[in-house]
mmCIF file of C-alpha atoms in Angstrom:
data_model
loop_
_atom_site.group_PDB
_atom_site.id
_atom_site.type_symbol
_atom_site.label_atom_id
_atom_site.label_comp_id
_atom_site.label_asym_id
_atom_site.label_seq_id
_atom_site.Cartn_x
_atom_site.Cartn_y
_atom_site.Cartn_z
ATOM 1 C CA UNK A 1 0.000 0.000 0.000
ATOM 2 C CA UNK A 2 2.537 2.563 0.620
ATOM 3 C CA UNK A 3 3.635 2.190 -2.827
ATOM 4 C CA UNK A 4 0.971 2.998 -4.396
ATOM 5 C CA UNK A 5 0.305 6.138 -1.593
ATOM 6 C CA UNK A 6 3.751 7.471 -2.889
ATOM 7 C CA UNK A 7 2.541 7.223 -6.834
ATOM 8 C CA UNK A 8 -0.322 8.782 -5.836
ATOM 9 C CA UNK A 9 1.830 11.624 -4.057
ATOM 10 C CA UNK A 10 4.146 12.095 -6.900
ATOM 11 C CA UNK A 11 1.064 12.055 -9.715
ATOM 12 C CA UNK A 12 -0.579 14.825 -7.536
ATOM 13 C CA UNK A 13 2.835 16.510 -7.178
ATOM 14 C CA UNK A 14 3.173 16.316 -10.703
ATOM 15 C CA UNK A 15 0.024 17.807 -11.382
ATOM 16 C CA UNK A 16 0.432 20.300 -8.681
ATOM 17 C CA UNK A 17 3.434 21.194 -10.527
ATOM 18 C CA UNK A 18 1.815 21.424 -14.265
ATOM 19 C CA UNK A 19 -0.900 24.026 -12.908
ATOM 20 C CA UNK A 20 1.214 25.857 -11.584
ATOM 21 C CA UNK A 21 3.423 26.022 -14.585
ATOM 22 C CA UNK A 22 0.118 26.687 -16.790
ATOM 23 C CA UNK A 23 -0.881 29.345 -14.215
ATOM 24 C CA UNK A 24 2.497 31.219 -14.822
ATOM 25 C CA UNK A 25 2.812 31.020 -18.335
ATOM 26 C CA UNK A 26 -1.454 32.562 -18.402
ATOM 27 C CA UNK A 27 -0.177 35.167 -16.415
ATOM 28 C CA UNK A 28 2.992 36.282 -18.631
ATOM 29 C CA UNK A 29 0.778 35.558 -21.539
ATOM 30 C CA UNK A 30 -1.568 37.809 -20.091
ATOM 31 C CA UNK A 31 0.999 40.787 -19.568
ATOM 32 C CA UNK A 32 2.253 39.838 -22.816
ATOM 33 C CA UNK A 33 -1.120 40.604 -24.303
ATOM 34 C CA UNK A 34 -1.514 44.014 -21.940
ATOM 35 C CA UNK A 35 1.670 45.335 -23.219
ATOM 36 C CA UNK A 36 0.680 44.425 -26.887
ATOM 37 C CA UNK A 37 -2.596 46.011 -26.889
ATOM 38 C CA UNK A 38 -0.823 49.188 -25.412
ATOM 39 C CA UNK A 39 1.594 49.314 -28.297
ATOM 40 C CA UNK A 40 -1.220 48.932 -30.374
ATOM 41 C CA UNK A 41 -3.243 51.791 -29.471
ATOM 42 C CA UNK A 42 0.319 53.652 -29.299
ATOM 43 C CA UNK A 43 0.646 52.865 -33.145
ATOM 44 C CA UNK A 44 -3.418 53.926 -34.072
ATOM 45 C CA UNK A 45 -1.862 57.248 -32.152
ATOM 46 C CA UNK A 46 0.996 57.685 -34.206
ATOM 47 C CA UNK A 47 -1.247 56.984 -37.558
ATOM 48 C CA UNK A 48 -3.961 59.350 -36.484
ATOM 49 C CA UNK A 49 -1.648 62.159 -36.141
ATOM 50 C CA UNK A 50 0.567 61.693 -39.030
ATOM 51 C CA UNK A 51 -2.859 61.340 -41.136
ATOM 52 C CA UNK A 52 -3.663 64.968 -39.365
ATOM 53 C CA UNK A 53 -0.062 66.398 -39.847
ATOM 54 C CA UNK A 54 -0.169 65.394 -43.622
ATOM 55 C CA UNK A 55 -3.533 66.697 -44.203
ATOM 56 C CA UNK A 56 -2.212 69.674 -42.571
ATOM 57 C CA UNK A 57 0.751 69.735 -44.648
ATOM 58 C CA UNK A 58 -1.065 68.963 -48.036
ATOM 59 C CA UNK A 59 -3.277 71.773 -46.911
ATOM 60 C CA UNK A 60 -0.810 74.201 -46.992
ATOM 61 C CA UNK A 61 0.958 73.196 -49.605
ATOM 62 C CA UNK A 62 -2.265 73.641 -51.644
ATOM 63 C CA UNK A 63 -2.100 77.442 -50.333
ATOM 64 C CA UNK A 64 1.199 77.593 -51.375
ATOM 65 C CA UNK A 65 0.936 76.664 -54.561
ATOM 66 C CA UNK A 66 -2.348 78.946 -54.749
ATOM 67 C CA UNK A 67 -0.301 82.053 -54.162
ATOM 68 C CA UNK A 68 1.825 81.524 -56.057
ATOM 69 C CA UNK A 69 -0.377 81.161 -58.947
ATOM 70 C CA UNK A 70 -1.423 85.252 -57.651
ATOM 71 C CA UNK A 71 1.935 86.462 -57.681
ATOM 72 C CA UNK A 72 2.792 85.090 -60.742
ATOM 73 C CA UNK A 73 -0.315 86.464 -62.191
ATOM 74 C CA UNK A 74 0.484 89.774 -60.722
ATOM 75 C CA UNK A 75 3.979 89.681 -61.688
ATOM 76 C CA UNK A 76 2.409 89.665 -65.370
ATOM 77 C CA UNK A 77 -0.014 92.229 -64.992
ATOM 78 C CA UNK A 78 3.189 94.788 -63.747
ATOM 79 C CA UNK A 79 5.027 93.623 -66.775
ATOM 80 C CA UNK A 80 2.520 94.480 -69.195
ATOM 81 C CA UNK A 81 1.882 97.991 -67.500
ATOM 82 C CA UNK A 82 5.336 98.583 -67.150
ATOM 83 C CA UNK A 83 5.629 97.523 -71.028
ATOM 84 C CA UNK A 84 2.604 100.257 -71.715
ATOM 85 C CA UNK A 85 4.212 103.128 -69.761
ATOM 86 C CA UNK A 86 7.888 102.495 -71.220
ATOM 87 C CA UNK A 87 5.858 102.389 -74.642
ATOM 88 C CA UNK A 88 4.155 105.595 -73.700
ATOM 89 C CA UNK A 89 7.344 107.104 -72.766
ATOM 90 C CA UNK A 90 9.274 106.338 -75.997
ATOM 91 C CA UNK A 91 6.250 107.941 -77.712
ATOM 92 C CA UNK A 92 6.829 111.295 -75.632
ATOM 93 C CA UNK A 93 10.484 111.020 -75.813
ATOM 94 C CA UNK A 94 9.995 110.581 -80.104
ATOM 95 C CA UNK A 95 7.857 113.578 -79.814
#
Protein backbone atom coordinates (compact mmCIF):
# COMPACT_ATOMS: atom_id res chain seq x y z
CA UNK A 1 0.00 0.00 0.00
CA UNK A 2 2.54 2.56 0.62
CA UNK A 3 3.63 2.19 -2.83
CA UNK A 4 0.97 3.00 -4.40
CA UNK A 5 0.31 6.14 -1.59
CA UNK A 6 3.75 7.47 -2.89
CA UNK A 7 2.54 7.22 -6.83
CA UNK A 8 -0.32 8.78 -5.84
CA UNK A 9 1.83 11.62 -4.06
CA UNK A 10 4.15 12.10 -6.90
CA UNK A 11 1.06 12.06 -9.72
CA UNK A 12 -0.58 14.82 -7.54
CA UNK A 13 2.83 16.51 -7.18
CA UNK A 14 3.17 16.32 -10.70
CA UNK A 15 0.02 17.81 -11.38
CA UNK A 16 0.43 20.30 -8.68
CA UNK A 17 3.43 21.19 -10.53
CA UNK A 18 1.81 21.42 -14.27
CA UNK A 19 -0.90 24.03 -12.91
CA UNK A 20 1.21 25.86 -11.58
CA UNK A 21 3.42 26.02 -14.58
CA UNK A 22 0.12 26.69 -16.79
CA UNK A 23 -0.88 29.35 -14.21
CA UNK A 24 2.50 31.22 -14.82
CA UNK A 25 2.81 31.02 -18.34
CA UNK A 26 -1.45 32.56 -18.40
CA UNK A 27 -0.18 35.17 -16.42
CA UNK A 28 2.99 36.28 -18.63
CA UNK A 29 0.78 35.56 -21.54
CA UNK A 30 -1.57 37.81 -20.09
CA UNK A 31 1.00 40.79 -19.57
CA UNK A 32 2.25 39.84 -22.82
CA UNK A 33 -1.12 40.60 -24.30
CA UNK A 34 -1.51 44.01 -21.94
CA UNK A 35 1.67 45.34 -23.22
CA UNK A 36 0.68 44.43 -26.89
CA UNK A 37 -2.60 46.01 -26.89
CA UNK A 38 -0.82 49.19 -25.41
CA UNK A 39 1.59 49.31 -28.30
CA UNK A 40 -1.22 48.93 -30.37
CA UNK A 41 -3.24 51.79 -29.47
CA UNK A 42 0.32 53.65 -29.30
CA UNK A 43 0.65 52.87 -33.14
CA UNK A 44 -3.42 53.93 -34.07
CA UNK A 45 -1.86 57.25 -32.15
CA UNK A 46 1.00 57.69 -34.21
CA UNK A 47 -1.25 56.98 -37.56
CA UNK A 48 -3.96 59.35 -36.48
CA UNK A 49 -1.65 62.16 -36.14
CA UNK A 50 0.57 61.69 -39.03
CA UNK A 51 -2.86 61.34 -41.14
CA UNK A 52 -3.66 64.97 -39.36
CA UNK A 53 -0.06 66.40 -39.85
CA UNK A 54 -0.17 65.39 -43.62
CA UNK A 55 -3.53 66.70 -44.20
CA UNK A 56 -2.21 69.67 -42.57
CA UNK A 57 0.75 69.73 -44.65
CA UNK A 58 -1.06 68.96 -48.04
CA UNK A 59 -3.28 71.77 -46.91
CA UNK A 60 -0.81 74.20 -46.99
CA UNK A 61 0.96 73.20 -49.60
CA UNK A 62 -2.26 73.64 -51.64
CA UNK A 63 -2.10 77.44 -50.33
CA UNK A 64 1.20 77.59 -51.38
CA UNK A 65 0.94 76.66 -54.56
CA UNK A 66 -2.35 78.95 -54.75
CA UNK A 67 -0.30 82.05 -54.16
CA UNK A 68 1.83 81.52 -56.06
CA UNK A 69 -0.38 81.16 -58.95
CA UNK A 70 -1.42 85.25 -57.65
CA UNK A 71 1.94 86.46 -57.68
CA UNK A 72 2.79 85.09 -60.74
CA UNK A 73 -0.32 86.46 -62.19
CA UNK A 74 0.48 89.77 -60.72
CA UNK A 75 3.98 89.68 -61.69
CA UNK A 76 2.41 89.66 -65.37
CA UNK A 77 -0.01 92.23 -64.99
CA UNK A 78 3.19 94.79 -63.75
CA UNK A 79 5.03 93.62 -66.77
CA UNK A 80 2.52 94.48 -69.20
CA UNK A 81 1.88 97.99 -67.50
CA UNK A 82 5.34 98.58 -67.15
CA UNK A 83 5.63 97.52 -71.03
CA UNK A 84 2.60 100.26 -71.72
CA UNK A 85 4.21 103.13 -69.76
CA UNK A 86 7.89 102.50 -71.22
CA UNK A 87 5.86 102.39 -74.64
CA UNK A 88 4.16 105.60 -73.70
CA UNK A 89 7.34 107.10 -72.77
CA UNK A 90 9.27 106.34 -76.00
CA UNK A 91 6.25 107.94 -77.71
CA UNK A 92 6.83 111.29 -75.63
CA UNK A 93 10.48 111.02 -75.81
CA UNK A 94 10.00 110.58 -80.10
CA UNK A 95 7.86 113.58 -79.81
Amino acid sequence: MPAIREEETDSLASLEERIHRAVELLTVLREEKTQAERQRDEAVTDLETSRKETAAALDKAQRVAQELDDLRSERKQVRTRIEKLLGQMDLLSNA
